[in-house]
Amino acid sequence: MKINWKAAASLAIAILLWAAISDVGIVQKSLFPGPEKVLDAAIEWCAGGRMAEDVFSSLWRITAGIIIGSVIGVGAGLLTGRIVLLEESVGPLFHMLRAFPPVAMVPLVILWFGIGDTAKVFSISFAVFFTAWLSALIGTKAINSDYIKTAKVFSKSAKETYEKVIFPAIVPFIVNGIRVWIGTTYTLVFVSEMAGASSGIGYQIAISQITYRADMMIAGLLVLGILAYSTDFFFVALSRRVFHWADL
């Protein structure tokens, strides 16, 4: 594996600055602990498998939400992109709904579904759905009409046209659209877990706030950031492997 030395150097400098600011005491150390204290908190969090449980809970909710929202959204985008009447009927409604701030929906979703996994998965699916829908819609409309005509000349069925022509053409639009929203899915799971949960990274951060554990809160935020970056990295790697013929 090729090491990105520039990124490694930037990370090292950031950690050194963090340690220096904490040591100088501009902010109370109890409120802004240095890297060593945060590392100790992370080790404490790992004890007894608590971190593994929280990470698994958050990842499960995010993965389920992304898959459900993407599958339904892409399907809706393909249909509305090819059927003008359908786009004219539901398009304005979808555009209005996608303008809703996903985080603002969390309290209402909790009211509907409670504080269980259903509420968290629904919140993520709701946000991802509109991204996937719009990406698929734009991608479908961007397809060269000559490709569709050629498929008709060769007597390809509607199913074959979708599989062999339309879907391959919109893959880059979908992948890039979902990448944009991966960070938002972590924001949503964080907020929903803070609002009500018995496990998850957001839950751990909320408990740490109540107990005035800034070191544990920072550890939770760092784990959240690492997971978000890792999710994006592996999503792109998997997409390039599965859709190796696409320009990703």
XYZ file of N, CA and C in Angstrom:
744
model
N 0.844 -1.201 0.000
C 0.000 0.000 0.000
C 0.883 1.257 0.000
N 0.565 2.187 -0.885
C 1.346 3.413 -0.989
C 0.965 4.375 0.132
N 1.975 4.874 0.834
C 1.733 5.790 1.952
C 1.685 7.227 1.446
N 0.647 7.954 1.834
C 0.520 9.364 1.489
C 1.272 10.172 2.552
N 2.544 10.470 2.252
C 3.392 11.141 3.237
C 2.926 12.560 3.530
N 2.336 13.225 2.538
C 1.842 14.590 2.766
C 0.706 14.580 3.786
N -0.198 13.621 3.627
C -1.314 13.512 4.571
C -0.805 13.125 5.954
N 0.182 12.219 6.000
C 0.757 11.793 7.281
C 1.437 12.960 7.989
N 2.143 13.789 7.213
C 2.818 14.957 7.787
C 1.803 15.958 8.330
N 0.729 16.177 7.580
C -0.321 17.101 8.027
C -0.953 16.616 9.324
N -1.191 15.303 9.407
C -1.779 14.724 10.615
C -0.840 14.884 11.809
N 0.452 14.648 11.583
C 1.441 14.779 12.660
C 1.518 16.216 13.165
N 1.495 17.167 12.233
C 1.540 18.587 12.612
C 0.298 18.966 13.418
N -0.861 18.471 12.984
C -2.112 18.768 13.686
C -2.073 18.238 15.119
N -1.541 17.023 15.300
C -1.445 16.435 16.642
C -0.479 17.234 17.519
N 0.647 17.665 16.947
C 1.621 18.465 17.695
C 1.024 19.804 18.124
N 0.296 20.451 17.221
C -0.358 21.719 17.552
C -1.399 21.519 18.648
N -2.153 20.448 18.524
C -3.160 20.108 19.534
C -2.500 19.951 20.912
N -1.404 19.196 20.961
C -0.693 18.975 22.225
C -0.138 20.283 22.782
N 0.396 21.121 21.897
C 0.987 22.395 22.329
C -0.073 23.320 22.909
N -1.216 23.423 22.239
C -2.292 24.297 22.714
C -2.810 23.818 24.065
N -2.928 22.505 24.215
C -3.404 21.945 25.487
C -2.407 22.218 26.612
N -1.107 22.078 26.318
C -0.065 22.271 27.342
C 0.065 23.731 27.761
N -0.116 24.649 26.813
C 0.008 26.080 27.119
C -1.043 26.500 28.137
N -2.214 25.878 28.059
C -3.255 26.160 29.039
C -4.148 27.328 28.681
N -4.248 27.640 27.382
C -5.163 28.705 26.952
C -6.585 28.352 27.388
N -6.887 27.067 27.269
C -8.165 26.534 27.751
C -7.842 25.526 28.850
N -8.709 25.423 29.839
C -8.486 24.459 30.916
C -8.263 23.062 30.343
N -7.269 22.364 30.893
C -6.945 21.029 30.381
C -8.101 20.051 30.543
N -8.927 20.285 31.558
C -10.078 19.399 31.753
C -11.108 19.569 30.639
N -11.104 20.772 30.015
C -12.039 21.042 28.926
C -11.421 20.778 27.553
N -10.088 20.899 27.472
C -9.398 20.652 26.202
C -8.169 19.788 26.474
N -8.388 18.508 26.755
C -7.270 17.612 27.070
C -6.404 17.340 25.853
N -5.139 17.025 26.098
C -4.213 16.736 25.013
C -4.390 15.335 24.452
N -3.622 15.023 23.403
C -3.724 13.716 22.734
C -3.526 12.534 23.677
N -2.606 12.681 24.647
C -2.314 11.567 25.562
C -3.528 11.221 26.417
N -4.200 12.261 26.943
C -5.393 12.048 27.764
C -6.525 11.433 26.944
N -6.665 11.906 25.712
C -7.723 11.385 24.839
C -7.448 9.927 24.486
N -6.172 9.603 24.271
C -5.800 8.213 23.989
C -6.128 7.317 25.182
N -5.851 7.807 26.389
C -6.191 7.046 27.599
C -7.704 6.826 27.693
N -8.468 7.869 27.328
C -9.929 7.751 27.357
C -10.413 6.723 26.337
N -9.778 6.719 25.162
C -10.151 5.757 24.124
C -9.871 4.326 24.578
N -8.739 4.139 25.268
C -8.392 2.810 25.797
C -9.409 2.390 26.857
N -9.803 3.341 27.683
C -10.829 3.069 28.703
C -12.146 2.675 28.039
N -12.470 3.375 26.953
C -13.706 3.106 26.207
C -13.674 1.696 25.606
N -12.496 1.283 25.183
C -12.336 -0.049 24.576
C -12.525 -1.174 25.592
N -12.269 -0.857 26.856
C -12.320 -1.886 27.902
C -13.690 -2.548 27.943
N -13.690 -3.856 27.952
C -14.948 -4.598 28.034
C -15.736 -4.616 26.742
N -15.125 -4.138 25.651
C -15.803 -4.176 24.356
C -16.834 -3.095 24.140
N -16.816 -2.052 24.980
C -17.816 -0.982 24.850
C -17.672 -0.225 23.539
N -16.426 0.089 23.149
C -16.230 0.812 21.894
C -16.699 -0.028 20.711
N -16.364 -1.311 20.721
C -16.762 -2.192 19.620
C -18.281 -2.232 19.488
N -18.977 -2.298 20.617
C -20.443 -2.324 20.599
C -21.009 -1.024 20.040
N -20.462 0.110 20.489
C -20.954 1.411 20.024
C -20.668 1.616 18.540
N -19.465 1.258 18.107
C -19.101 1.406 16.693
C -19.982 0.520 15.823
N -20.189 -0.725 16.247
C -21.033 -1.643 15.479
C -22.452 -1.103 15.365
N -23.000 -0.588 16.463
C -24.369 -0.054 16.453
C -24.504 1.083 15.454
N -23.553 2.019 15.488
C -23.606 3.163 14.568
C -23.422 2.725 13.121
N -22.453 1.835 12.882
C -22.196 1.372 11.515
C -23.380 0.602 10.955
N -24.016 -0.206 11.777
C -25.188 -0.968 11.331
C -26.304 -0.021 10.895
N -26.570 1.008 11.685
C -27.631 1.961 11.356
C -27.310 2.724 10.075
N -26.056 3.131 9.929
C -25.642 3.877 8.740
C -25.704 3.002 7.497
N -25.177 1.787 7.583
C -25.164 0.879 6.432
C -26.577 0.541 5.983
N -27.448 0.210 6.935
C -28.834 -0.121 6.599
C -29.530 1.070 5.949
N -29.313 2.265 6.500
C -29.942 3.461 5.944
C -29.468 3.778 4.542
N -28.160 3.641 4.306
C -27.609 3.920 2.977
C -28.140 2.927 1.950
N -28.169 1.644 2.304
C -28.634 0.620 1.357
C -30.108 0.815 1.017
N -30.947 0.980 2.037
C -32.384 1.146 1.801
C -32.664 2.413 0.999
N -32.081 3.536 1.424
C -32.309 4.802 0.729
C -31.800 4.788 -0.694
N -30.645 4.157 -0.926
C -30.051 4.115 -2.265
C -30.874 3.268 -3.223
N -31.259 2.075 -2.772
C -32.012 1.162 -3.643
C -33.343 1.779 -4.063
N -34.090 2.295 -3.094
C -35.392 2.895 -3.408
C -35.210 4.177 -4.216
N -34.214 4.988 -3.848
C -33.979 6.252 -4.546
C -33.561 6.068 -5.989
N -32.653 5.122 -6.238
C -32.209 4.861 -7.615
C -33.372 4.343 -8.452
N -34.174 3.448 -7.877
C -35.341 2.938 -8.601
C -36.303 4.052 -8.971
N -36.557 4.950 -8.016
C -37.457 6.077 -8.282
C -36.856 7.024 -9.314
N -35.542 7.226 -9.256
C -34.880 8.108 -10.219
C -34.920 7.563 -11.633
N -34.743 6.257 -11.775
C -34.813 5.625 -13.099
C -36.207 5.776 -13.695
N -37.221 5.566 -12.871
C -38.598 5.645 -13.366
C -38.986 7.076 -13.729
N -38.694 8.021 -12.829
C -39.068 9.411 -13.109
C -38.226 10.005 -14.235
N -37.032 9.470 -14.426
C -36.185 9.960 -15.511
C -36.648 9.517 -16.882
N -37.348 8.382 -16.933
C -37.794 7.832 -18.214
C -39.273 8.074 -18.485
N -40.054 8.293 -17.430
C -41.502 8.485 -17.596
C -41.834 9.940 -17.271
N -42.084 10.718 -18.297
C -42.298 12.159 -18.139
C -43.480 12.452 -17.223
N -44.576 11.725 -17.415
C -45.778 11.953 -16.610
C -45.495 11.736 -15.129
N -44.699 10.719 -14.837
C -44.362 10.420 -13.445
C -43.495 11.524 -12.843
N -42.547 12.021 -13.623
C -41.693 13.108 -13.132
C -42.508 14.368 -12.872
N -43.421 14.674 -13.780
C -44.252 15.864 -13.614
C -45.186 15.731 -12.417
N -45.542 14.496 -12.074
C -46.478 14.256 -10.972
C -45.788 14.323 -9.612
N -44.690 13.583 -9.471
C -44.046 13.487 -8.150
C -42.790 14.340 -8.020
N -42.250 14.806 -9.151
C -41.026 15.600 -9.116
C -41.100 16.807 -8.197
N -42.128 17.665 -8.337
C -42.222 18.847 -7.466
C -42.300 18.480 -5.981
N -43.037 17.400 -5.667
C -43.150 16.966 -4.273
C -41.797 16.509 -3.733
N -41.070 15.729 -4.533
C -39.760 15.244 -4.103
C -38.776 16.392 -3.912
N -38.833 17.370 -4.804
C -37.929 18.524 -4.683
C -38.233 19.319 -3.408
N -39.511 19.388 -3.055
C -39.879 20.100 -1.831
C -39.407 19.325 -0.599
N -39.619 18.009 -0.608
C -39.244 17.187 0.540
C -37.733 17.130 0.742
N -36.975 17.135 -0.351
C -35.517 17.044 -0.204
C -34.918 18.338 0.339
N -35.718 19.399 0.365
C -35.244 20.667 0.935
C -35.346 20.670 2.461
N -36.080 19.695 3.019
C -36.184 19.618 4.476
C -34.815 19.281 5.070
N -34.349 20.026 6.064
C -33.076 19.669 6.718
C -33.220 18.314 7.414
N -32.431 17.321 7.038
C -32.574 15.983 7.638
C -32.456 15.987 9.159
N -31.560 16.823 9.687
C -31.379 16.868 11.146
C -32.646 17.379 11.831
N -33.340 18.321 11.176
C -34.566 18.869 11.757
C -35.683 17.833 11.806
N -35.550 16.778 10.994
C -36.562 15.724 10.965
C -36.410 14.742 12.126
N -35.236 14.719 12.746
C -34.947 13.702 13.771
C -35.965 13.704 14.915
N -36.310 14.863 15.527
C -37.289 14.829 16.626
C -38.640 14.260 16.198
N -39.084 14.616 14.987
C -40.367 14.113 14.490
C -40.304 12.610 14.248
N -39.194 12.150 13.687
C -39.027 10.715 13.414
C -39.009 9.925 14.722
N -38.366 10.469 15.748
C -38.352 9.803 17.056
C -39.762 9.744 17.635
N -40.543 10.810 17.404
C -41.936 10.826 17.859
C -42.739 9.725 17.172
N -42.444 9.498 15.882
C -43.154 8.465 15.113
C -42.740 7.053 15.508
N -41.430 6.820 15.553
C -40.904 5.456 15.677
C -40.244 5.138 17.019
N -40.136 6.126 17.913
C -39.465 5.869 19.178
C -37.958 6.024 19.048
N -37.220 5.536 20.040
C -35.764 5.738 20.060
C -34.993 4.502 19.593
N -35.687 3.537 19.027
C -35.024 2.327 18.547
C -34.302 2.540 17.228
N -33.780 1.451 16.678
C -33.025 1.522 15.426
C -33.877 1.989 14.252
N -35.179 1.688 14.290
C -36.059 2.054 13.173
C -36.003 3.547 12.887
N -36.049 4.356 13.935
C -36.023 5.812 13.760
C -34.716 6.269 13.127
N -33.615 5.696 13.552
C -32.302 6.108 13.049
C -32.107 5.675 11.600
N -32.502 4.446 11.294
C -32.382 3.951 9.917
C -33.300 4.742 8.989
N -34.509 5.068 9.466
C -35.441 5.847 8.648
C -34.874 7.229 8.347
N -34.297 7.896 9.347
C -33.735 9.239 9.144
C -32.651 9.228 8.074
N -31.776 8.228 8.133
C -30.691 8.123 7.155
C -31.241 7.768 5.782
N -32.174 6.812 5.735
C -32.777 6.409 4.459
C -33.482 7.583 3.795
N -34.167 8.387 4.603
C -34.897 9.547 4.086
C -33.949 10.515 3.390
N -32.816 10.790 4.033
C -31.843 11.725 3.456
C -31.184 11.149 2.210
N -30.776 9.878 2.276
C -30.081 9.248 1.149
C -31.019 9.057 -0.036
N -32.298 8.777 0.238
C -33.266 8.549 -0.840
C -33.272 9.691 -1.841
N -33.380 10.924 -1.352
C -33.508 12.061 -2.260
C -32.210 12.341 -3.011
N -31.074 12.065 -2.375
C -29.796 12.210 -3.070
C -29.686 11.195 -4.195
N -30.015 9.935 -3.886
C -29.957 8.872 -4.894
C -30.973 9.126 -6.002
N -32.156 9.576 -5.614
C -33.201 9.857 -6.612
C -32.755 10.949 -7.577
N -32.265 12.063 -7.030
C -31.863 13.176 -7.882
C -30.669 12.799 -8.757
N -29.715 12.059 -8.204
C -28.543 11.631 -8.977
C -28.958 10.732 -10.134
N -29.856 9.778 -9.856
C -30.331 8.872 -10.906
C -31.153 9.626 -11.946
N -31.948 10.579 -11.491
C -32.770 11.372 -12.413
C -31.896 12.187 -13.358
N -30.915 12.894 -12.805
C -30.011 13.705 -13.626
C -29.211 12.821 -14.568
N -28.722 11.690 -14.045
C -27.952 10.771 -14.876
C -28.764 10.212 -16.025
N -30.007 9.862 -15.756
C -30.886 9.314 -16.797
C -31.137 10.336 -17.893
N -31.354 11.582 -17.494
C -31.623 12.626 -18.483
C -30.374 13.007 -19.276
N -29.199 12.703 -18.719
C -27.945 13.050 -19.399
C -27.529 12.006 -20.437
N -28.222 10.882 -20.469
C -27.869 9.817 -21.414
C -28.142 10.267 -22.845
N -27.205 10.010 -23.710
C -27.374 10.322 -25.130
C -28.558 9.536 -25.679
N -29.530 10.248 -26.231
C -30.740 9.589 -26.744
C -30.433 8.592 -27.851
N -29.291 8.767 -28.523
C -28.926 7.820 -29.589
C -28.704 6.418 -29.033
N -28.236 6.342 -27.780
C -28.032 5.030 -27.163
C -29.368 4.300 -26.995
N -30.383 5.045 -26.586
C -31.710 4.458 -26.397
C -32.279 4.021 -27.743
N -32.092 4.874 -28.745
C -32.605 4.544 -30.081
C -31.914 3.302 -30.639
N -30.621 3.204 -30.397
C -29.872 2.033 -30.873
C -30.386 0.759 -30.214
N -30.692 0.847 -28.926
C -31.235 -0.314 -28.212
C -32.568 -0.738 -28.808
N -33.378 0.251 -29.202
C -34.671 -0.062 -29.817
C -34.488 -0.696 -31.188
N -33.494 -0.213 -31.939
C -33.223 -0.777 -33.267
C -32.888 -2.262 -33.157
N -32.143 -2.614 -32.104
C -31.762 -4.018 -31.904
C -32.813 -4.790 -31.102
N -34.021 -4.197 -31.024
C -35.177 -4.860 -30.397
C -34.925 -5.260 -28.941
N -34.212 -4.410 -28.220
C -33.970 -4.676 -26.807
C -35.229 -4.341 -26.002
N -35.554 -5.188 -25.055
C -36.716 -4.942 -24.206
C -36.415 -3.790 -23.249
N -37.478 -3.291 -22.598
C -37.289 -2.196 -21.638
C -36.346 -2.627 -20.514
N -36.493 -3.875 -20.065
C -35.640 -4.402 -18.996
C -34.178 -4.428 -19.434
N -33.931 -4.891 -20.659
C -32.561 -4.960 -21.179
C -31.978 -3.566 -21.374
N -32.816 -2.622 -21.793
C -32.356 -1.247 -21.998
C -31.920 -0.624 -20.675
N -32.715 -0.873 -19.625
C -32.349 -0.366 -18.300
C -31.049 -1.002 -17.813
N -30.917 -2.317 -18.000
C -29.755 -3.048 -17.487
C -28.475 -2.748 -18.259
N -28.577 -2.666 -19.593
C -27.389 -2.573 -20.442
C -27.022 -1.150 -20.860
N -27.995 -0.240 -20.813
C -27.739 1.118 -21.315
C -27.872 2.171 -20.213
N -29.050 2.227 -19.605
C -29.347 3.322 -18.682
C -28.571 3.206 -17.369
N -28.675 2.044 -16.706
C -28.021 1.902 -15.398
C -26.509 2.106 -15.465
N -25.802 1.477 -16.429
C -24.347 1.704 -16.499
C -23.980 3.177 -16.681
N -24.849 3.920 -17.388
C -24.550 5.326 -17.663
C -24.727 6.215 -16.434
N -25.611 5.816 -15.521
C -25.889 6.690 -14.375
C -25.070 6.322 -13.132
N -24.310 5.232 -13.195
C -23.528 4.799 -12.027
C -22.629 5.906 -11.472
N -21.846 6.620 -12.312
C -20.995 7.693 -11.761
C -21.792 8.769 -11.025
N -22.973 9.101 -11.534
C -23.815 10.109 -10.886
C -24.246 9.625 -9.496
N -24.652 8.360 -9.416
C -25.137 7.802 -8.153
C -24.013 7.716 -7.124
N -22.869 7.178 -7.537
C -21.741 7.003 -6.616
C -21.283 8.349 -6.060
N -21.127 9.338 -6.931
C -20.679 10.661 -6.474
C -21.717 11.328 -5.580
N -23.000 11.123 -5.908
C -24.058 11.699 -5.083
C -24.068 11.124 -3.680
N -23.923 9.802 -3.582
C -23.921 9.151 -2.269
C -22.676 9.546 -1.474
N -21.546 9.706 -2.149
C -20.324 10.122 -1.452
C -20.519 11.462 -0.751
N -21.224 12.356 -1.415
C -21.473 13.671 -0.828
C -22.248 13.532 0.484
N -23.143 12.545 0.527
C -24.030 12.420 1.679
C -23.532 11.467 2.751
N -22.398 10.820 2.535
C -21.872 9.917 3.567
C -21.609 10.678 4.864
N -21.015 11.862 4.751
C -20.775 12.677 5.942
C -22.062 13.046 6.654
N -23.103 13.333 5.873
C -24.387 13.702 6.464
C -25.015 12.530 7.206
N -24.810 11.310 6.698
C -25.370 10.143 7.390
C -24.759 10.001 8.783
N -23.480 10.332 8.908
C -22.842 10.270 10.229
C -23.378 11.373 11.139
N -23.663 12.532 10.558
C -24.272 13.610 11.341
C -25.632 13.173 11.865
N -26.406 12.528 10.997
C -27.749 12.094 11.377
C -27.717 11.024 12.467
N -26.836 10.044 12.302
C -26.785 8.982 13.311
C -26.275 9.545 14.637
N -25.369 10.516 14.572
C -24.846 11.161 15.782
C -25.961 11.898 16.519
N -26.725 12.702 15.788
C -27.802 13.485 16.408
C -28.893 12.573 16.961
N -29.284 11.572 16.180
C -30.361 10.683 16.623
C -29.940 9.837 17.824
N -28.663 9.442 17.868
C -28.180 8.674 19.029
C -28.072 9.551 20.268
N -27.735 10.813 20.083
C -27.691 11.733 21.223
C -29.096 12.006 21.746
N -30.066 12.037 20.810
C -31.446 12.330 21.205
C -32.074 11.170 21.971
N -31.646 9.954 21.661
C -32.203 8.809 22.365
C -31.660 7.499 21.838
N -30.867 6.810 22.646
C -30.316 5.509 22.258
C -29.709 4.860 23.496
N -29.418 3.580 23.378
C -28.757 2.874 24.475
C -27.373 2.399 24.062
N -27.000 2.704 22.815
C -25.667 2.362 22.314
C -25.378 3.229 21.102
N -24.118 3.248 20.692
C -23.728 4.065 19.551
C -22.737 5.146 19.964
N -22.028 5.675 18.975
C -21.017 6.691 19.265
C -21.659 7.972 19.787
N -22.776 8.367 19.183
C -23.487 9.555 19.649
C -23.955 9.403 21.088
N -24.415 8.220 21.424
C -24.841 7.931 22.806
C -23.668 8.082 23.765
N -22.509 7.548 23.383
C -21.322 7.633 24.232
C -20.908 9.086 24.449
N -20.971 9.892 23.392
C -20.607 11.309 23.506
C -21.591 12.041 24.414
N -22.883 11.714 24.292
C -23.900 12.352 25.132
C -23.678 12.024 26.608
N -23.378 10.763 26.902
C -23.111 10.354 28.286
C -21.858 11.057 28.818
N -20.853 11.189 27.955
C -19.603 11.846 28.356
C -19.826 13.319 28.664
N -20.752 13.950 27.948
C -21.066 15.355 28.220
C -21.698 15.498 29.605
N -22.603 14.588 29.927
C -23.284 14.634 31.227
C -22.292 14.460 32.375
N -21.286 13.616 32.157
C -20.295 13.333 33.210
C -19.055 14.228 33.108
N -19.116 15.259 32.258
C -18.016 16.217 32.095
C -16.704 15.539 31.693
N -16.800 14.566 30.781
C -15.622 13.867 30.290
C -15.270 14.393 28.899
N -14.589 15.531 28.845
C -14.206 16.112 27.555
C -13.266 15.182 26.796
N -12.407 14.462 27.534
C -11.480 13.546 26.873
C -12.220 12.434 26.134
N -13.288 11.912 26.763
C -14.080 10.862 26.136
C -14.906 11.416 24.973
N -15.373 12.658 25.099
C -16.135 13.284 24.017
C -15.260 13.456 22.781
N -14.028 13.941 22.993
C -13.111 14.129 21.864
C -12.751 12.783 21.247
N -12.562 11.767 22.089
C -12.277 10.421 21.571
C -13.425 9.943 20.687
N -14.659 10.188 21.128
C -15.827 9.801 20.339
C -15.897 10.533 19.012
N -15.608 11.834 19.036
C -15.626 12.626 17.804
C -14.554 12.154 16.829
N -13.372 11.821 17.356
C -12.295 11.333 16.492
C -12.659 9.989 15.866
N -13.253 9.106 16.655
C -13.693 7.808 16.121
C -14.748 8.019 15.038
N -15.651 8.964 15.276
C -16.691 9.272 14.293
C -16.069 9.758 12.988
N -15.073 10.648 13.092
C -14.397 11.161 11.901
C -13.641 10.085 11.150
N -12.952 9.212 11.901
C -12.202 8.119 11.270
C -13.148 7.169 10.543
N -14.281 6.874 11.170
C -15.260 5.983 10.543
C -15.842 6.600 9.274
N -16.135 7.909 9.316
C -16.685 8.583 8.136
C -15.692 8.538 6.979
N -14.427 8.811 7.279
C -13.387 8.757 6.240
C -13.239 7.335 5.710
N -13.231 6.359 6.607
C -13.068 4.959 6.204
C -14.243 4.489 5.358
N -15.442 4.921 5.734
C -16.632 4.544 4.964
C -16.544 5.073 3.543
N -16.147 6.329 3.408
C -15.995 6.916 2.072
C -14.922 6.178 1.281
N -13.804 5.880 1.921
C -12.691 5.193 1.255
C -13.121 3.820 0.739
N -13.756 3.043 1.601
C -14.155 1.687 1.209
C -15.328 1.700 0.231
N -16.206 2.708 0.344
C -17.316 2.824 -0.606
C -16.789 3.073 -2.011
N -15.810 3.972 -2.126
C -15.211 4.260 -3.436
C -14.468 3.031 -3.961
N -13.694 2.373 -3.087
C -12.938 1.184 -3.502
C -13.876 0.079 -3.975
N -14.960 -0.144 -3.237
C -15.929 -1.176 -3.614
C -16.633 -0.811 -4.914
N -16.995 0.469 -5.058
C -17.676 0.921 -6.280
C -16.786 0.732 -7.503
N -15.505 1.045 -7.362
C -14.572 0.889 -8.484
C -14.364 -0.579 -8.842
N -14.462 -1.434 -7.836
C -14.281 -2.866 -8.090
C -15.529 -3.464 -8.752
N -16.691 -3.108 -8.226
C -17.951 -3.647 -8.762
C -18.265 -3.049 -10.126
N -18.104 -1.726 -10.232
C -18.390 -1.034 -11.494
C -17.069 -0.648 -12.155
N -16.242 -1.642 -12.417
C -14.883 -1.406 -12.936
C -14.876 -0.737 -14.302
N -15.992 -0.823 -15.006
C -16.079 -0.243 -16.344
C -16.459 1.242 -16.297
N -16.856 1.731 -15.118
C -17.296 3.127 -14.998
C -16.122 4.029 -14.640
N -16.242 5.296 -15.001
C -15.203 6.288 -14.714
C -15.464 6.877 -13.334
N -14.903 6.243 -12.294
C -15.141 6.673 -10.910
C -13.850 7.179 -10.275
